[in-house]
Short mmCIF file of C-alpha atoms in Angstrom, two decimals:
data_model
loop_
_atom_site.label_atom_id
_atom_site.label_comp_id
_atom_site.label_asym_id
_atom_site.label_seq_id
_atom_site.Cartn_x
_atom_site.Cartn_y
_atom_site.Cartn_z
CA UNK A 1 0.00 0.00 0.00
CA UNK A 2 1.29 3.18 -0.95
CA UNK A 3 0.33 6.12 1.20
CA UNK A 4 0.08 9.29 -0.02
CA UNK A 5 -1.46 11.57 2.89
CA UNK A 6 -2.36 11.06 6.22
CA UNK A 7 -5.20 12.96 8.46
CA UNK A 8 -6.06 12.31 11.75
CA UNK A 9 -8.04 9.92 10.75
CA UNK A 10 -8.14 9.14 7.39
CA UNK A 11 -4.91 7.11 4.84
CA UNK A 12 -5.33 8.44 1.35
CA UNK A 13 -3.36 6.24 -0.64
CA UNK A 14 -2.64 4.79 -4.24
CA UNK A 15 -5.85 2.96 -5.69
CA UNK A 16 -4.88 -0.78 -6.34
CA UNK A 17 -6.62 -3.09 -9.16
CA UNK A 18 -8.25 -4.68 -5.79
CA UNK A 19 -10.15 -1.71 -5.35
CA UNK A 20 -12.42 -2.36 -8.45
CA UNK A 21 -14.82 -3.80 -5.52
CA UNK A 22 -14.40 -0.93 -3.26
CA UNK A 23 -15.43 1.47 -6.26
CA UNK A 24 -17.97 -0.85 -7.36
CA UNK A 25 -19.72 -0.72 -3.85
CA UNK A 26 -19.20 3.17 -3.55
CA UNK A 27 -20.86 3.80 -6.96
CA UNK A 28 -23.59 0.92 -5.84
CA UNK A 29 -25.20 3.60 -3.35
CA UNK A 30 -27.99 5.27 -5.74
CA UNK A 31 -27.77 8.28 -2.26
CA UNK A 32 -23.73 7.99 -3.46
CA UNK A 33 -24.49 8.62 -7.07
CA UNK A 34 -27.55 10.98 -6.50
CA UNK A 35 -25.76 13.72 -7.64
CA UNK A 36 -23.27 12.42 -10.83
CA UNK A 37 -25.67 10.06 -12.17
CA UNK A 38 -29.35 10.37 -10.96
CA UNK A 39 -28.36 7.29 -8.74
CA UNK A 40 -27.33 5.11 -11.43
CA UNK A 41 -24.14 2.92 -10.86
CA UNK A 42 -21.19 2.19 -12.23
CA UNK A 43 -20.20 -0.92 -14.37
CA UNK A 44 -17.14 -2.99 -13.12
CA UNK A 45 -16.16 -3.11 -16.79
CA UNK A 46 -15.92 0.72 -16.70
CA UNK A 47 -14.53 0.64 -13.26
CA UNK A 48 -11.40 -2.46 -14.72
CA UNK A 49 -11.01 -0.87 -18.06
CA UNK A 50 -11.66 3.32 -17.90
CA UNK A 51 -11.82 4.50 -13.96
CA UNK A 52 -8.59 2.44 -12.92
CA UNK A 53 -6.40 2.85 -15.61
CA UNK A 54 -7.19 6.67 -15.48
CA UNK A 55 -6.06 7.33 -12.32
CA UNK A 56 -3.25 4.81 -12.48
CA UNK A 57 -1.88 6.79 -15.35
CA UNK A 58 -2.09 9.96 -12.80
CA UNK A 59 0.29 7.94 -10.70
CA UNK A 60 2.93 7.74 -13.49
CA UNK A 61 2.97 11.07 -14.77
CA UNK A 62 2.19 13.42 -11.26
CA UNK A 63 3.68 13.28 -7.97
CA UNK A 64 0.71 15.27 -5.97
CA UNK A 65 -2.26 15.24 -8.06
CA UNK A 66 -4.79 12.67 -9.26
CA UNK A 67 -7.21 10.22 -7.16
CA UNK A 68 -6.39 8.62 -3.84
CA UNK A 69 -8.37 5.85 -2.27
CA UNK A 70 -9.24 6.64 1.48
CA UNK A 71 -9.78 4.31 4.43
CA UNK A 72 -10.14 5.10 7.67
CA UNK A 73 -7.63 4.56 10.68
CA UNK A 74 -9.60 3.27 13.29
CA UNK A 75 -11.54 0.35 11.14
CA UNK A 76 -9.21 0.33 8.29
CA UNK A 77 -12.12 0.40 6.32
CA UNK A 78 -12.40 1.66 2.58
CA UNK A 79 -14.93 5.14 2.81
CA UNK A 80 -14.38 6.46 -0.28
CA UNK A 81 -11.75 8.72 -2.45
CA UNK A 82 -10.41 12.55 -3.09
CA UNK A 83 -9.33 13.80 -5.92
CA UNK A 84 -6.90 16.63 -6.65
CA UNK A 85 -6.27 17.12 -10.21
CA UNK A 86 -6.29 19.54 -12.89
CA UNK A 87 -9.20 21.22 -14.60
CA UNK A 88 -10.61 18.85 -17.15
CA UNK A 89 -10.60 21.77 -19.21
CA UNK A 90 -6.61 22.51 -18.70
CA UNK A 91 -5.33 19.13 -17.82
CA UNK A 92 -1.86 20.81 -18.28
CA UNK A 93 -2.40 23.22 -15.96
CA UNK A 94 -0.75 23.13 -12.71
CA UNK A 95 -1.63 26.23 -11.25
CA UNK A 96 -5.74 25.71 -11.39
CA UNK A 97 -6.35 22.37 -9.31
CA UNK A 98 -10.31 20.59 -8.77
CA UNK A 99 -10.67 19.28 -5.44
CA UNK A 100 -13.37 16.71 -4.63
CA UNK A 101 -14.08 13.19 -3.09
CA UNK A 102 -16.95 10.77 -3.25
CA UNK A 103 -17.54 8.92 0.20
CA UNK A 104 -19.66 6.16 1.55
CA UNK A 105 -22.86 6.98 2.96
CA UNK A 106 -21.60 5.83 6.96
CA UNK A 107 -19.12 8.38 6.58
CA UNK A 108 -21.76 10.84 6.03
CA UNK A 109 -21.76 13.96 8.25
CA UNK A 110 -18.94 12.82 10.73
CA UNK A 111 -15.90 15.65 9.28
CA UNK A 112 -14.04 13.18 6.51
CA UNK A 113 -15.12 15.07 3.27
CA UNK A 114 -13.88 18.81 5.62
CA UNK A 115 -11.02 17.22 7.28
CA UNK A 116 -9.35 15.95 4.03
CA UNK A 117 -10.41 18.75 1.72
CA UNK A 118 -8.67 21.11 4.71
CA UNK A 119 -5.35 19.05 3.65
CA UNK A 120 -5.57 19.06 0.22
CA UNK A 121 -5.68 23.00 0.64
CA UNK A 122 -3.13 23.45 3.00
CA UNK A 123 -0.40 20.76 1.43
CA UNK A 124 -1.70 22.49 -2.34
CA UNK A 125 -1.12 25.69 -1.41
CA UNK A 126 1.47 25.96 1.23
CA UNK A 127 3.49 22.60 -0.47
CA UNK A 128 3.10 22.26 -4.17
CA UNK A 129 2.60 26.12 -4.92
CA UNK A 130 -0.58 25.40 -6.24
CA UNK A 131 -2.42 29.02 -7.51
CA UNK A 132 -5.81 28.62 -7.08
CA UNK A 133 -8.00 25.29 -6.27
CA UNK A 134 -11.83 24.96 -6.93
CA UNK A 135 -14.60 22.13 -6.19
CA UNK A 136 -18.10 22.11 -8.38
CA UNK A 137 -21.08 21.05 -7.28
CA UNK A 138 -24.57 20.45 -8.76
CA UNK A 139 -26.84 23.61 -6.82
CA UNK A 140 -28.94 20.53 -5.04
CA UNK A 141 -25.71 19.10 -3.21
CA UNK A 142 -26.43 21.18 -0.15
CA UNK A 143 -23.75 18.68 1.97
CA UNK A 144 -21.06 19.23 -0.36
CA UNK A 145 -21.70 23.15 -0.79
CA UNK A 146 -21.24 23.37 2.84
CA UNK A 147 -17.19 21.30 2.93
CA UNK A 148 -16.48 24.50 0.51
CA UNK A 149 -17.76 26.88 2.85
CA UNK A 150 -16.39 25.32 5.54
CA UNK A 151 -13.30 24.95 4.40
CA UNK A 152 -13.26 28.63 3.32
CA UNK A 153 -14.15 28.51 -0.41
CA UNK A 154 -15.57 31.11 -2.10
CA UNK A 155 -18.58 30.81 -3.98
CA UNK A 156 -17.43 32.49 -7.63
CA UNK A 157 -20.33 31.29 -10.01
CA UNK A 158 -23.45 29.30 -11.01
CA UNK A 159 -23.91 28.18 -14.17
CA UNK A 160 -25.52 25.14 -15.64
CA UNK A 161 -23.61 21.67 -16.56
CA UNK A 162 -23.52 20.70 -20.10
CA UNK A 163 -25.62 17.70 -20.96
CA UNK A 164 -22.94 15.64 -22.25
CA UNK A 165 -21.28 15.97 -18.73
CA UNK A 166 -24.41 15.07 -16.94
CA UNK A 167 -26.54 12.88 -19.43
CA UNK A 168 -28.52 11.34 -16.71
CA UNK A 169 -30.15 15.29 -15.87
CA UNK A 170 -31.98 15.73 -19.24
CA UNK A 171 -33.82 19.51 -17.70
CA UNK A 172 -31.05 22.60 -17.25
CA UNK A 173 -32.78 23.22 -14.41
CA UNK A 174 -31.46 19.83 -12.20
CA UNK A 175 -28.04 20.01 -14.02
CA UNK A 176 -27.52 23.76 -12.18
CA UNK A 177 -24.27 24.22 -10.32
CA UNK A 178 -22.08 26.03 -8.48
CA UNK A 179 -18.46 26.69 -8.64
CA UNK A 180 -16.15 27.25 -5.33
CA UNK A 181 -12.85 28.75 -5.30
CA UNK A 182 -9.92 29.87 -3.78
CA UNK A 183 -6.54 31.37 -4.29
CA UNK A 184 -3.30 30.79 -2.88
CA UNK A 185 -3.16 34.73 -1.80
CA UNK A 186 -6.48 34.43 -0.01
CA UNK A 187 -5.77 31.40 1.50
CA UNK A 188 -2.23 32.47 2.97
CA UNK A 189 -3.72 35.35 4.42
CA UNK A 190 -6.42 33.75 6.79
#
């Protein structure tokens, strides 16, 4: 197992090809998925051949950014995953990072999703010289709108996700979102 950050209560680490099950289970939840695919899950054949090998080739090529599995200390239990990675848009852009994480439903509400999004920002900025970090969420996802708050993200736009990004949300009005933000400036100075 290779660990790549530590909370005080959380390992993120490397995914492994025996995570396919963990991910599978994770993406099982329809609550999980409520807000990526309308509840629908995902396919261990996309999980095997497109989710793994994706973040595997983050491994190779990055030192700080891409996916990282997460299980928790006290039960050593797989909860769910962060990831800290380029815009989509600008995948060769270093300076503009997306933070977010997908957990399990019992980890729900107890601090994981602040207290690893709180490291991300602090190694990000303070570490890897990272510019300016942002996490998007669909306007519903009042959990995950408040980890940005909390974590002092700004709130810098709504604006509605293309179909093709959401095809499971056929109305504009359920693919509305909202875009978080922060800078390295703004950060150093709290």
């Amino acid at each position: 197992m290779k660990i790549f950050l530590e909370t005080e209560r959380m390992i993120l680490r490397q995914f492994t090809e025996k995570d396919a099950q963990n991910i599978f289970e994770l993406d099982g939840d329809p609550e999980v998925m409520r807000f990526l695919t309308n509840g629908r899950g995902t396919s261990m054949d996309t999980i095997k051949d497109k989710i793994l090998p994706h973040t595997f080739e983050f491994y190779e090529n990055h030192d700080h950014f891409g996916y990282w599995a997460v299980d928790e200390k006290l039960s050593g239990k797989f909860i769910g995953w962060f990831l800290f990675r380029p815009d989509k848009e600008e995948p060769n852009n270093f300076d503009k990072i997306e933070l977010g994480y997908r957990l399990k439903k019992s980890a729900w509400g107890k601090g994981f999703a602040t207290e690893g999004s709180k490291v991300f920002l602090e190694k990000g900025f303070r570490n890897w010289k990272v510019n300016y970090i942002f996490a998007v969420t669909l306007l519903e996802n009042i959990g995950s709108q408040r980890v940005m708050q909390k974590i002092g993200l700004n709130l810098e736009k709504e604006f509605i996700e293309p179909l093709e990004l959401l095809p499971d949300f056929p109305s504009e009005e359920e693919r509305k979102a909202v875009w978080y933000s922060q800078t390295r400036d703004e950060y150093l100075k709290l």
